[in-house]
Amino acid sequence: MHIDHEPKLDFKDVLIRPKRSALPSRAQVDITRKFTFKHSPNRYGGIPIIASNMDTVGTFEMARAFAPFGLSVALHKHYPVDTLAAYFKKLKTKSTAFYSMGIAKQDSDKFARVMRGGASAVRYVCIDVANGYTESFVDFVARFRDTYPQLTVMAGNVVTGEMTEELILSGADIVKVGIGPGSVCTTRSMTGVGYPQLSAIIECADAAHGLGGRICADGGCTSPGDVAKAFGGGADFVMLGGMLAGHDECAGDVVEQNDEKFMRFYGMSSRTAMEKYAGGVAHYRASEGKEVLVPYRGPVADSLQNILGGLRSACTYVGARTLKELTKRTTFVRAGMQTNEVFAE
Ligand code: 5GP
Protein backbone atom coordinates (compact mmCIF):
# COMPACT_ATOMS: atom_id res chain seq x y z
CA MET A 1 0.00 0.00 0.00
CA HIS A 2 1.18 3.50 -0.82
CA ILE A 3 -0.14 6.98 -0.04
CA ASP A 4 0.53 9.92 -2.36
CA HIS A 5 0.71 12.98 -0.11
CA GLU A 6 0.79 15.57 -2.94
CA PRO A 7 -2.47 17.49 -2.79
CA LYS A 8 -4.59 16.84 -5.89
CA LEU A 9 -7.17 19.33 -7.10
CA ASP A 10 -10.69 19.40 -8.44
CA PHE A 11 -12.29 22.38 -10.18
CA LYS A 12 -13.97 23.30 -6.90
CA ASP A 13 -10.64 23.65 -5.09
CA VAL A 14 -9.30 26.55 -7.14
CA LEU A 15 -10.04 29.88 -8.77
CA ILE A 16 -8.18 31.57 -11.63
CA ARG A 17 -6.25 34.64 -10.50
CA PRO A 18 -6.96 37.77 -12.58
CA LYS A 19 -4.00 39.44 -14.30
CA ARG A 20 -3.32 42.92 -15.63
CA SER A 21 -3.83 43.13 -19.34
CA ALA A 22 -4.15 45.43 -22.29
CA LEU A 23 -7.14 43.56 -23.71
CA PRO A 24 -9.94 46.07 -24.21
CA SER A 25 -12.94 43.74 -24.60
CA ARG A 26 -14.00 40.13 -24.50
CA ALA A 27 -15.34 40.54 -28.04
CA GLN A 28 -11.72 40.54 -29.19
CA VAL A 29 -10.91 37.19 -27.63
CA ASP A 30 -10.47 34.35 -30.09
CA ILE A 31 -11.53 31.03 -28.54
CA THR A 32 -10.95 28.94 -31.64
CA ARG A 33 -7.88 26.78 -31.93
CA LYS A 34 -5.94 25.20 -34.73
CA PHE A 35 -4.25 21.86 -34.11
CA THR A 36 -2.03 19.50 -36.00
CA PHE A 37 -1.62 15.99 -34.62
CA LYS A 38 1.21 13.69 -33.73
CA HIS A 39 0.07 10.85 -35.96
CA SER A 40 -2.71 11.86 -38.32
CA PRO A 41 -2.22 14.46 -41.07
CA ASN A 42 -5.54 16.22 -40.26
CA ARG A 43 -5.63 19.88 -39.41
CA TYR A 44 -8.22 20.77 -36.81
CA GLY A 45 -9.83 24.20 -36.57
CA GLY A 46 -12.72 25.14 -34.29
CA ILE A 47 -13.81 25.79 -30.74
CA PRO A 48 -12.40 22.70 -29.01
CA ILE A 49 -15.48 21.76 -27.00
CA ILE A 50 -17.00 18.35 -27.74
CA ALA A 51 -20.45 17.00 -26.85
CA SER A 52 -19.96 13.67 -25.09
CA ASN A 53 -20.65 10.43 -26.95
CA MET A 54 -23.52 9.62 -24.61
CA ASP A 55 -26.69 8.60 -26.42
CA THR A 56 -28.58 11.55 -24.91
CA VAL A 57 -26.20 14.35 -26.00
CA GLY A 58 -23.98 12.88 -28.75
CA THR A 59 -26.74 13.24 -31.35
CA PHE A 60 -27.00 14.31 -34.98
CA GLU A 61 -29.29 17.13 -33.83
CA MET A 62 -26.59 18.38 -31.44
CA ALA A 63 -24.04 18.21 -34.27
CA ARG A 64 -26.33 20.31 -36.46
CA ALA A 65 -26.81 22.92 -33.72
CA PHE A 66 -23.07 23.03 -32.95
CA ALA A 67 -21.88 23.36 -36.54
CA PRO A 68 -22.45 27.14 -36.91
CA PHE A 69 -20.50 27.70 -33.66
CA GLY A 70 -17.58 25.49 -34.71
CA LEU A 71 -17.93 23.02 -31.82
CA SER A 72 -17.68 19.24 -32.20
CA VAL A 73 -19.87 16.30 -31.28
CA ALA A 74 -18.73 12.77 -30.52
CA LEU A 75 -21.66 10.88 -32.01
CA HIS A 76 -22.81 8.03 -29.80
CA LYS A 77 -22.09 4.53 -31.01
CA HIS A 78 -25.63 3.19 -31.01
CA TYR A 79 -26.78 4.67 -34.32
CA PRO A 80 -27.21 2.02 -37.02
CA VAL A 81 -24.42 1.50 -39.57
CA ASP A 82 -26.41 2.86 -42.51
CA THR A 83 -27.44 6.00 -40.65
CA LEU A 84 -23.85 6.72 -39.63
CA ALA A 85 -22.46 6.00 -43.09
CA ALA A 86 -25.08 8.25 -44.69
CA TYR A 87 -24.38 11.00 -42.18
CA PHE A 88 -20.62 11.00 -42.69
CA LYS A 89 -20.98 10.69 -46.45
CA LYS A 90 -22.95 13.93 -46.57
CA LEU A 91 -20.56 15.82 -44.29
CA LYS A 92 -18.24 18.48 -45.55
CA THR A 93 -14.68 17.22 -45.37
CA LYS A 94 -13.84 19.91 -42.83
CA SER A 95 -16.25 18.45 -40.29
CA THR A 96 -14.88 17.64 -36.86
CA ALA A 97 -17.58 15.11 -35.90
CA PHE A 98 -16.13 12.15 -34.01
CA TYR A 99 -17.17 8.57 -34.74
CA SER A 100 -17.28 6.70 -31.40
CA MET A 101 -16.51 3.08 -30.76
CA GLY A 102 -15.52 0.57 -28.12
CA ILE A 103 -12.91 -2.15 -28.59
CA ALA A 104 -15.09 -5.22 -29.04
CA LYS A 105 -14.98 -7.12 -32.32
CA GLN A 106 -18.45 -5.86 -33.18
CA ASP A 107 -17.18 -2.27 -32.82
CA SER A 108 -14.35 -2.82 -35.32
CA ASP A 109 -16.66 -4.67 -37.71
CA LYS A 110 -19.20 -1.88 -37.54
CA PHE A 111 -16.55 0.75 -38.15
CA ALA A 112 -15.21 -1.15 -41.17
CA ARG A 113 -18.75 -1.32 -42.56
CA VAL A 114 -19.29 2.42 -42.03
CA MET A 115 -16.02 3.12 -43.83
CA ARG A 116 -16.97 0.77 -46.67
CA GLY A 117 -20.30 2.60 -46.88
CA GLY A 118 -18.34 5.36 -48.53
CA ALA A 119 -17.95 7.43 -45.40
CA SER A 120 -14.47 8.64 -46.18
CA ALA A 121 -15.50 11.89 -44.46
CA VAL A 122 -14.86 10.19 -41.10
CA ARG A 123 -11.73 11.97 -39.94
CA TYR A 124 -12.02 11.84 -36.15
CA VAL A 125 -12.56 8.68 -34.12
CA CYS A 126 -13.12 8.37 -30.39
CA ILE A 127 -12.09 4.97 -28.99
CA ASP A 128 -13.74 4.91 -25.64
CA VAL A 129 -13.53 2.50 -22.73
CA ALA A 130 -14.28 3.07 -19.06
CA ASN A 131 -10.82 1.85 -18.06
CA GLY A 132 -8.01 2.82 -20.42
CA TYR A 133 -5.37 1.00 -18.38
CA THR A 134 -5.66 -2.45 -19.92
CA GLU A 135 -3.13 -3.99 -22.28
CA SER A 136 -5.89 -5.05 -24.64
CA PHE A 137 -6.95 -1.41 -24.99
CA VAL A 138 -3.41 -0.25 -25.78
CA ASP A 139 -3.06 -3.09 -28.34
CA PHE A 140 -6.34 -2.12 -29.92
CA VAL A 141 -5.26 1.53 -30.29
CA ALA A 142 -1.95 0.43 -31.84
CA ARG A 143 -3.67 -1.86 -34.36
CA PHE A 144 -6.26 0.80 -35.17
CA ARG A 145 -3.47 3.31 -35.83
CA ASP A 146 -1.77 0.90 -38.22
CA THR A 147 -5.00 0.24 -40.10
CA TYR A 148 -6.14 3.86 -40.33
CA PRO A 149 -3.07 6.14 -40.45
CA GLN A 150 -5.15 9.02 -41.85
CA LEU A 151 -7.59 9.27 -38.92
CA THR A 152 -7.27 11.43 -35.84
CA VAL A 153 -7.66 9.06 -32.92
CA MET A 154 -8.87 10.10 -29.50
CA ALA A 155 -8.49 7.33 -26.92
CA GLY A 156 -9.31 7.00 -23.24
CA ASN A 157 -10.07 7.24 -20.46
CA VAL A 158 -7.04 7.57 -18.24
CA VAL A 159 -5.95 10.02 -15.52
CA THR A 160 -2.19 9.71 -15.18
CA GLY A 161 0.84 10.86 -17.13
CA GLU A 162 2.46 7.49 -17.76
CA MET A 163 -0.66 6.02 -19.32
CA THR A 164 -1.18 9.18 -21.39
CA GLU A 165 2.34 8.70 -22.77
CA GLU A 166 1.77 5.03 -23.46
CA LEU A 167 -1.41 5.76 -25.44
CA ILE A 168 0.22 8.54 -27.46
CA LEU A 169 3.23 6.37 -28.25
CA SER A 170 0.82 3.60 -29.25
CA GLY A 171 -0.97 5.78 -31.80
CA ALA A 172 -3.44 8.09 -30.05
CA ASP A 173 -3.43 11.73 -31.18
CA ILE A 174 -5.66 12.86 -28.31
CA VAL A 175 -5.92 11.16 -24.91
CA LYS A 176 -9.25 11.44 -23.12
CA VAL A 177 -8.80 12.21 -19.44
CA GLY A 178 -11.22 11.51 -16.59
CA ILE A 179 -12.16 8.60 -14.40
CA GLY A 180 -15.12 9.17 -12.17
CA PRO A 181 -15.79 12.93 -12.36
CA GLY A 182 -18.90 12.71 -14.56
CA SER A 183 -22.27 14.09 -13.49
CA VAL A 184 -24.04 10.72 -13.84
CA CYS A 185 -21.05 8.54 -13.07
CA THR A 186 -20.99 6.36 -9.97
CA THR A 187 -17.57 4.75 -10.52
CA ARG A 188 -16.06 6.44 -7.48
CA SER A 189 -18.73 5.26 -5.09
CA MET A 190 -18.92 1.80 -6.66
CA THR A 191 -15.17 1.15 -6.84
CA GLY A 192 -13.35 3.82 -4.85
CA VAL A 193 -11.26 4.51 -7.96
CA GLY A 194 -10.66 7.96 -9.46
CA TYR A 195 -8.41 11.00 -9.60
CA PRO A 196 -9.26 14.66 -8.90
CA GLN A 197 -10.07 15.98 -12.35
CA LEU A 198 -8.12 19.24 -12.47
CA SER A 199 -4.91 17.52 -11.35
CA ALA A 200 -5.54 14.75 -13.87
CA ILE A 201 -5.83 17.39 -16.61
CA ILE A 202 -2.68 19.24 -15.51
CA GLU A 203 -0.58 16.07 -15.24
CA CYS A 204 -1.86 14.38 -18.40
CA ALA A 205 -1.57 17.59 -20.45
CA ASP A 206 2.03 17.92 -19.35
CA ALA A 207 2.77 14.33 -20.33
CA ALA A 208 0.95 14.60 -23.67
CA HIS A 209 2.41 17.93 -24.73
CA GLY A 210 5.92 16.68 -24.08
CA LEU A 211 5.34 14.09 -26.79
CA GLY A 212 3.42 16.27 -29.25
CA GLY A 213 0.08 14.77 -28.19
CA ARG A 214 -3.15 16.40 -27.08
CA ILE A 215 -5.66 15.76 -24.33
CA CYS A 216 -9.40 16.06 -23.98
CA ALA A 217 -10.67 16.77 -20.45
CA ASP A 218 -13.74 14.57 -20.09
CA GLY A 219 -16.26 14.99 -17.29
CA GLY A 220 -16.82 17.05 -14.20
CA CYS A 221 -17.55 20.48 -15.71
CA THR A 222 -20.62 21.92 -14.03
CA SER A 223 -20.36 25.57 -15.11
CA PRO A 224 -18.65 27.74 -17.76
CA GLY A 225 -16.05 28.54 -15.07
CA ASP A 226 -15.12 24.84 -14.86
CA VAL A 227 -14.65 24.77 -18.63
CA ALA A 228 -12.30 27.77 -18.33
CA LYS A 229 -10.40 25.98 -15.53
CA ALA A 230 -10.05 22.85 -17.67
CA PHE A 231 -8.54 24.87 -20.53
CA GLY A 232 -6.48 26.88 -18.05
CA GLY A 233 -5.11 23.61 -16.66
CA GLY A 234 -3.86 22.62 -20.11
CA ALA A 235 -6.73 20.77 -21.80
CA ASP A 236 -6.66 21.03 -25.59
CA PHE A 237 -10.28 19.86 -25.84
CA VAL A 238 -13.07 19.74 -23.25
CA MET A 239 -15.88 17.18 -23.42
CA LEU A 240 -19.27 17.96 -21.89
CA GLY A 241 -22.20 15.73 -20.97
CA GLY A 242 -24.36 17.10 -18.18
CA MET A 243 -23.93 20.75 -19.17
CA LEU A 244 -25.50 19.91 -22.53
CA ALA A 245 -28.29 17.68 -21.18
CA GLY A 246 -31.93 18.81 -21.12
CA HIS A 247 -31.91 20.61 -24.48
CA ASP A 248 -34.09 20.26 -27.56
CA GLU A 249 -31.21 18.62 -29.45
CA CYS A 250 -30.90 15.80 -26.87
CA ALA A 251 -32.45 12.39 -27.37
CA GLY A 252 -35.33 11.62 -25.03
CA ASP A 253 -38.74 12.97 -24.19
CA VAL A 254 -39.65 15.94 -22.08
CA VAL A 255 -41.43 14.75 -18.92
CA GLU A 256 -43.66 16.92 -16.77
CA GLN A 257 -43.71 16.73 -12.99
CA ASN A 258 -45.55 19.25 -10.81
CA ASP A 259 -45.95 21.59 -13.78
CA GLU A 260 -42.21 21.61 -14.42
CA LYS A 261 -40.49 20.17 -17.47
CA PHE A 262 -37.55 17.76 -17.27
CA MET A 263 -35.53 15.48 -19.51
CA ARG A 264 -34.02 12.13 -18.60
CA PHE A 265 -30.22 11.95 -18.55
CA TYR A 266 -28.26 8.82 -17.68
CA GLY A 267 -24.74 7.43 -17.67
CA MET A 268 -23.71 5.07 -20.44
CA SER A 269 -22.88 2.43 -17.81
CA SER A 270 -26.15 2.97 -15.95
CA ARG A 271 -28.78 0.29 -15.65
CA THR A 272 -30.98 2.36 -18.00
CA ALA A 273 -28.32 2.31 -20.76
CA MET A 274 -27.44 -1.36 -20.25
CA GLU A 275 -31.09 -2.36 -20.41
CA LYS A 276 -31.50 -0.35 -23.59
CA TYR A 277 -28.45 -1.68 -25.43
CA ALA A 278 -27.15 -4.81 -23.73
CA GLY A 279 -30.35 -6.50 -22.59
CA GLY A 280 -29.66 -5.72 -18.94
CA VAL A 281 -26.79 -5.60 -16.48
CA ALA A 282 -24.55 -8.67 -16.95
CA HIS A 283 -24.36 -10.89 -13.86
CA TYR A 284 -20.64 -10.22 -13.22
CA ARG A 285 -20.89 -6.44 -13.20
CA ALA A 286 -22.67 -3.57 -11.47
CA SER A 287 -23.92 -0.42 -13.07
CA GLU A 288 -21.49 2.51 -12.75
CA GLY A 289 -23.85 5.24 -13.78
CA LYS A 290 -27.13 6.72 -12.71
CA GLU A 291 -30.24 8.25 -14.20
CA VAL A 292 -31.42 11.74 -13.30
CA LEU A 293 -34.07 14.22 -14.42
CA VAL A 294 -32.56 17.52 -15.54
CA PRO A 295 -34.64 20.67 -16.01
CA TYR A 296 -35.69 21.17 -19.63
CA ARG A 297 -33.64 24.06 -21.02
CA GLY A 298 -34.84 24.71 -24.60
CA PRO A 299 -32.45 25.17 -27.53
CA VAL A 300 -28.80 24.40 -26.87
CA ALA A 301 -27.70 27.54 -28.71
CA ASP A 302 -28.79 29.67 -25.74
CA SER A 303 -26.73 27.63 -23.28
CA LEU A 304 -23.78 27.63 -25.67
CA GLN A 305 -23.77 31.39 -25.74
CA ASN A 306 -23.43 31.31 -21.96
CA ILE A 307 -20.60 28.78 -21.99
CA LEU A 308 -18.67 30.54 -24.74
CA GLY A 309 -19.32 33.96 -23.19
CA GLY A 310 -17.96 32.71 -19.86
CA LEU A 311 -14.88 31.31 -21.55
CA ARG A 312 -14.21 34.56 -23.43
CA SER A 313 -14.63 36.51 -20.20
CA ALA A 314 -12.17 34.21 -18.39
CA CYS A 315 -9.63 34.91 -21.13
CA THR A 316 -10.19 38.66 -20.69
CA TYR A 317 -9.64 38.47 -16.92
CA VAL A 318 -6.17 36.98 -17.39
CA GLY A 319 -5.32 38.97 -20.52
CA ALA A 320 -5.37 36.05 -22.95
CA ARG A 321 -6.12 37.21 -26.48
CA THR A 322 -6.60 33.63 -27.60
CA LEU A 323 -7.68 30.41 -25.96
CA LYS A 324 -4.19 29.08 -26.59
CA GLU A 325 -2.76 31.80 -24.32
CA LEU A 326 -5.16 30.95 -21.49
CA THR A 327 -3.03 28.11 -20.11
CA LYS A 328 0.13 30.22 -20.06
CA ARG A 329 -1.66 33.04 -18.30
CA THR A 330 -3.46 30.87 -15.75
CA THR A 331 -2.41 30.87 -12.12
CA PHE A 332 -4.71 28.81 -9.94
CA VAL A 333 -5.23 29.90 -6.36
CA ARG A 334 -6.47 27.44 -3.78
CA ALA A 335 -9.94 28.55 -2.67
CA GLY A 336 -11.97 27.68 0.37
CA MET A 337 -15.16 28.97 -1.20
CA GLN A 338 -16.33 29.14 -4.81
CA THR A 339 -19.55 31.14 -4.73
CA ASN A 340 -21.59 33.05 -2.22
CA GLU A 341 -24.55 30.81 -1.45
CA VAL A 342 -26.50 33.21 0.73
CA PHE A 343 -29.38 33.42 -1.74
CA ALA A 344 -29.10 29.81 -2.95
CA GLU A 345 -32.25 27.75 -2.54
P1 5GP B 1 -20.21 15.27 -17.37
O1 5GP B 1 -19.86 16.32 -18.38
O2 5GP B 1 -21.66 14.91 -17.43
O3 5GP B 1 -19.76 15.61 -16.00
O4 5GP B 1 -19.37 13.97 -17.78
C1 5GP B 1 -19.54 13.34 -19.01
C2 5GP B 1 -18.66 12.11 -19.06
O5 5GP B 1 -19.02 11.16 -18.04
C3 5GP B 1 -18.78 11.30 -20.33
O6 5GP B 1 -18.14 11.90 -21.43
C4 5GP B 1 -18.17 9.97 -19.90
O7 5GP B 1 -16.77 9.99 -19.95
C5 5GP B 1 -18.59 9.87 -18.46
N1 5GP B 1 -19.72 8.93 -18.30
C6 5GP B 1 -20.87 8.88 -19.01
N2 5GP B 1 -21.67 7.90 -18.56
C7 5GP B 1 -21.01 7.28 -17.56
C8 5GP B 1 -21.31 6.16 -16.71
O8 5GP B 1 -22.38 5.55 -16.76
N3 5GP B 1 -20.34 5.81 -15.84
C9 5GP B 1 -19.15 6.47 -15.76
N4 5GP B 1 -18.25 6.03 -14.89
N5 5GP B 1 -18.86 7.54 -16.51
C10 5GP B 1 -19.76 7.93 -17.40
Coordinates of C-alpha atoms and ligand atoms in Angstrom, one line a residue, residues 51-54 128-130 157 176-188 218-222 239-244 265-271 273 287-290, ligand 1:
A51 CA -20.4 17.0 -26.9
S52 CA -20.0 13.7 -25.1
N53 CA -20.6 10.4 -27.0
M54 CA -23.5 9.6 -24.6
D128 CA -13.7 4.9 -25.6
V129 CA -13.5 2.5 -22.7
A130 CA -14.3 3.1 -19.1
N157 CA -10.1 7.2 -20.5
K176 CA -9.2 11.4 -23.1
V177 CA -8.8 12.2 -19.4
G178 CA -11.2 11.5 -16.6
I179 CA -12.2 8.6 -14.4
G180 CA -15.1 9.2 -12.2
P181 CA -15.8 12.9 -12.4
G182 CA -18.9 12.7 -14.6
S183 CA -22.3 14.1 -13.5
V184 CA -24.0 10.7 -13.8
C185 CA -21.1 8.5 -13.1
T186 CA -21.0 6.4 -10.0
T187 CA -17.6 4.7 -10.5
R188 CA -16.1 6.4 -7.5
D218 CA -13.7 14.6 -20.1
G219 CA -16.3 15.0 -17.3
G220 CA -16.8 17.0 -14.2
C221 CA -17.5 20.5 -15.7
T222 CA -20.6 21.9 -14.0
M239 CA -15.9 17.2 -23.4
L240 CA -19.3 18.0 -21.9
G241 CA -22.2 15.7 -21.0
G242 CA -24.4 17.1 -18.2
M243 CA -23.9 20.7 -19.2
L244 CA -25.5 19.9 -22.5
F265 CA -30.2 11.9 -18.6
Y266 CA -28.3 8.8 -17.7
G267 CA -24.7 7.4 -17.7
M268 CA -23.7 5.1 -20.4
S269 CA -22.9 2.4 -17.8
S270 CA -26.1 3.0 -15.9
R271 CA -28.8 0.3 -15.6
A273 CA -28.3 2.3 -20.8
S287 CA -23.9 -0.4 -13.1
E288 CA -21.5 2.5 -12.8
G289 CA -23.9 5.2 -13.8
K290 CA -27.1 6.7 -12.7
Ligands
5GP1 P1 -20.2 15.3 -17.4 O1 -19.9 16.3 -18.4 O2 -21.7 14.9 -17.4 O3 -19.8 15.6 -16.0 O4 -19.4 14.0 -17.8 C1 -19.5 13.3 -19.0 C2 -18.7 12.1 -19.1 O5 -19.0 11.2 -18.0 C3 -18.8 11.3 -20.3 O6 -18.1 11.9 -21.4 C4 -18.2 10.0 -19.9 O7 -16.8 10.0 -19.9 C5 -18.6 9.9 -18.5 N1 -19.7 8.9 -18.3 C6 -20.9 8.9 -19.0 N2 -21.7 7.9 -18.6 C7 -21.0 7.3 -17.6 C8 -21.3 6.2 -16.7 O8 -22.4 5.5 -16.8 N3 -20.3 5.8 -15.8 C9 -19.2 6.5 -15.8 N4 -18.2 6.0 -14.9 N5 -18.9 7.5 -16.5 C10 -19.8 7.9 -17.4

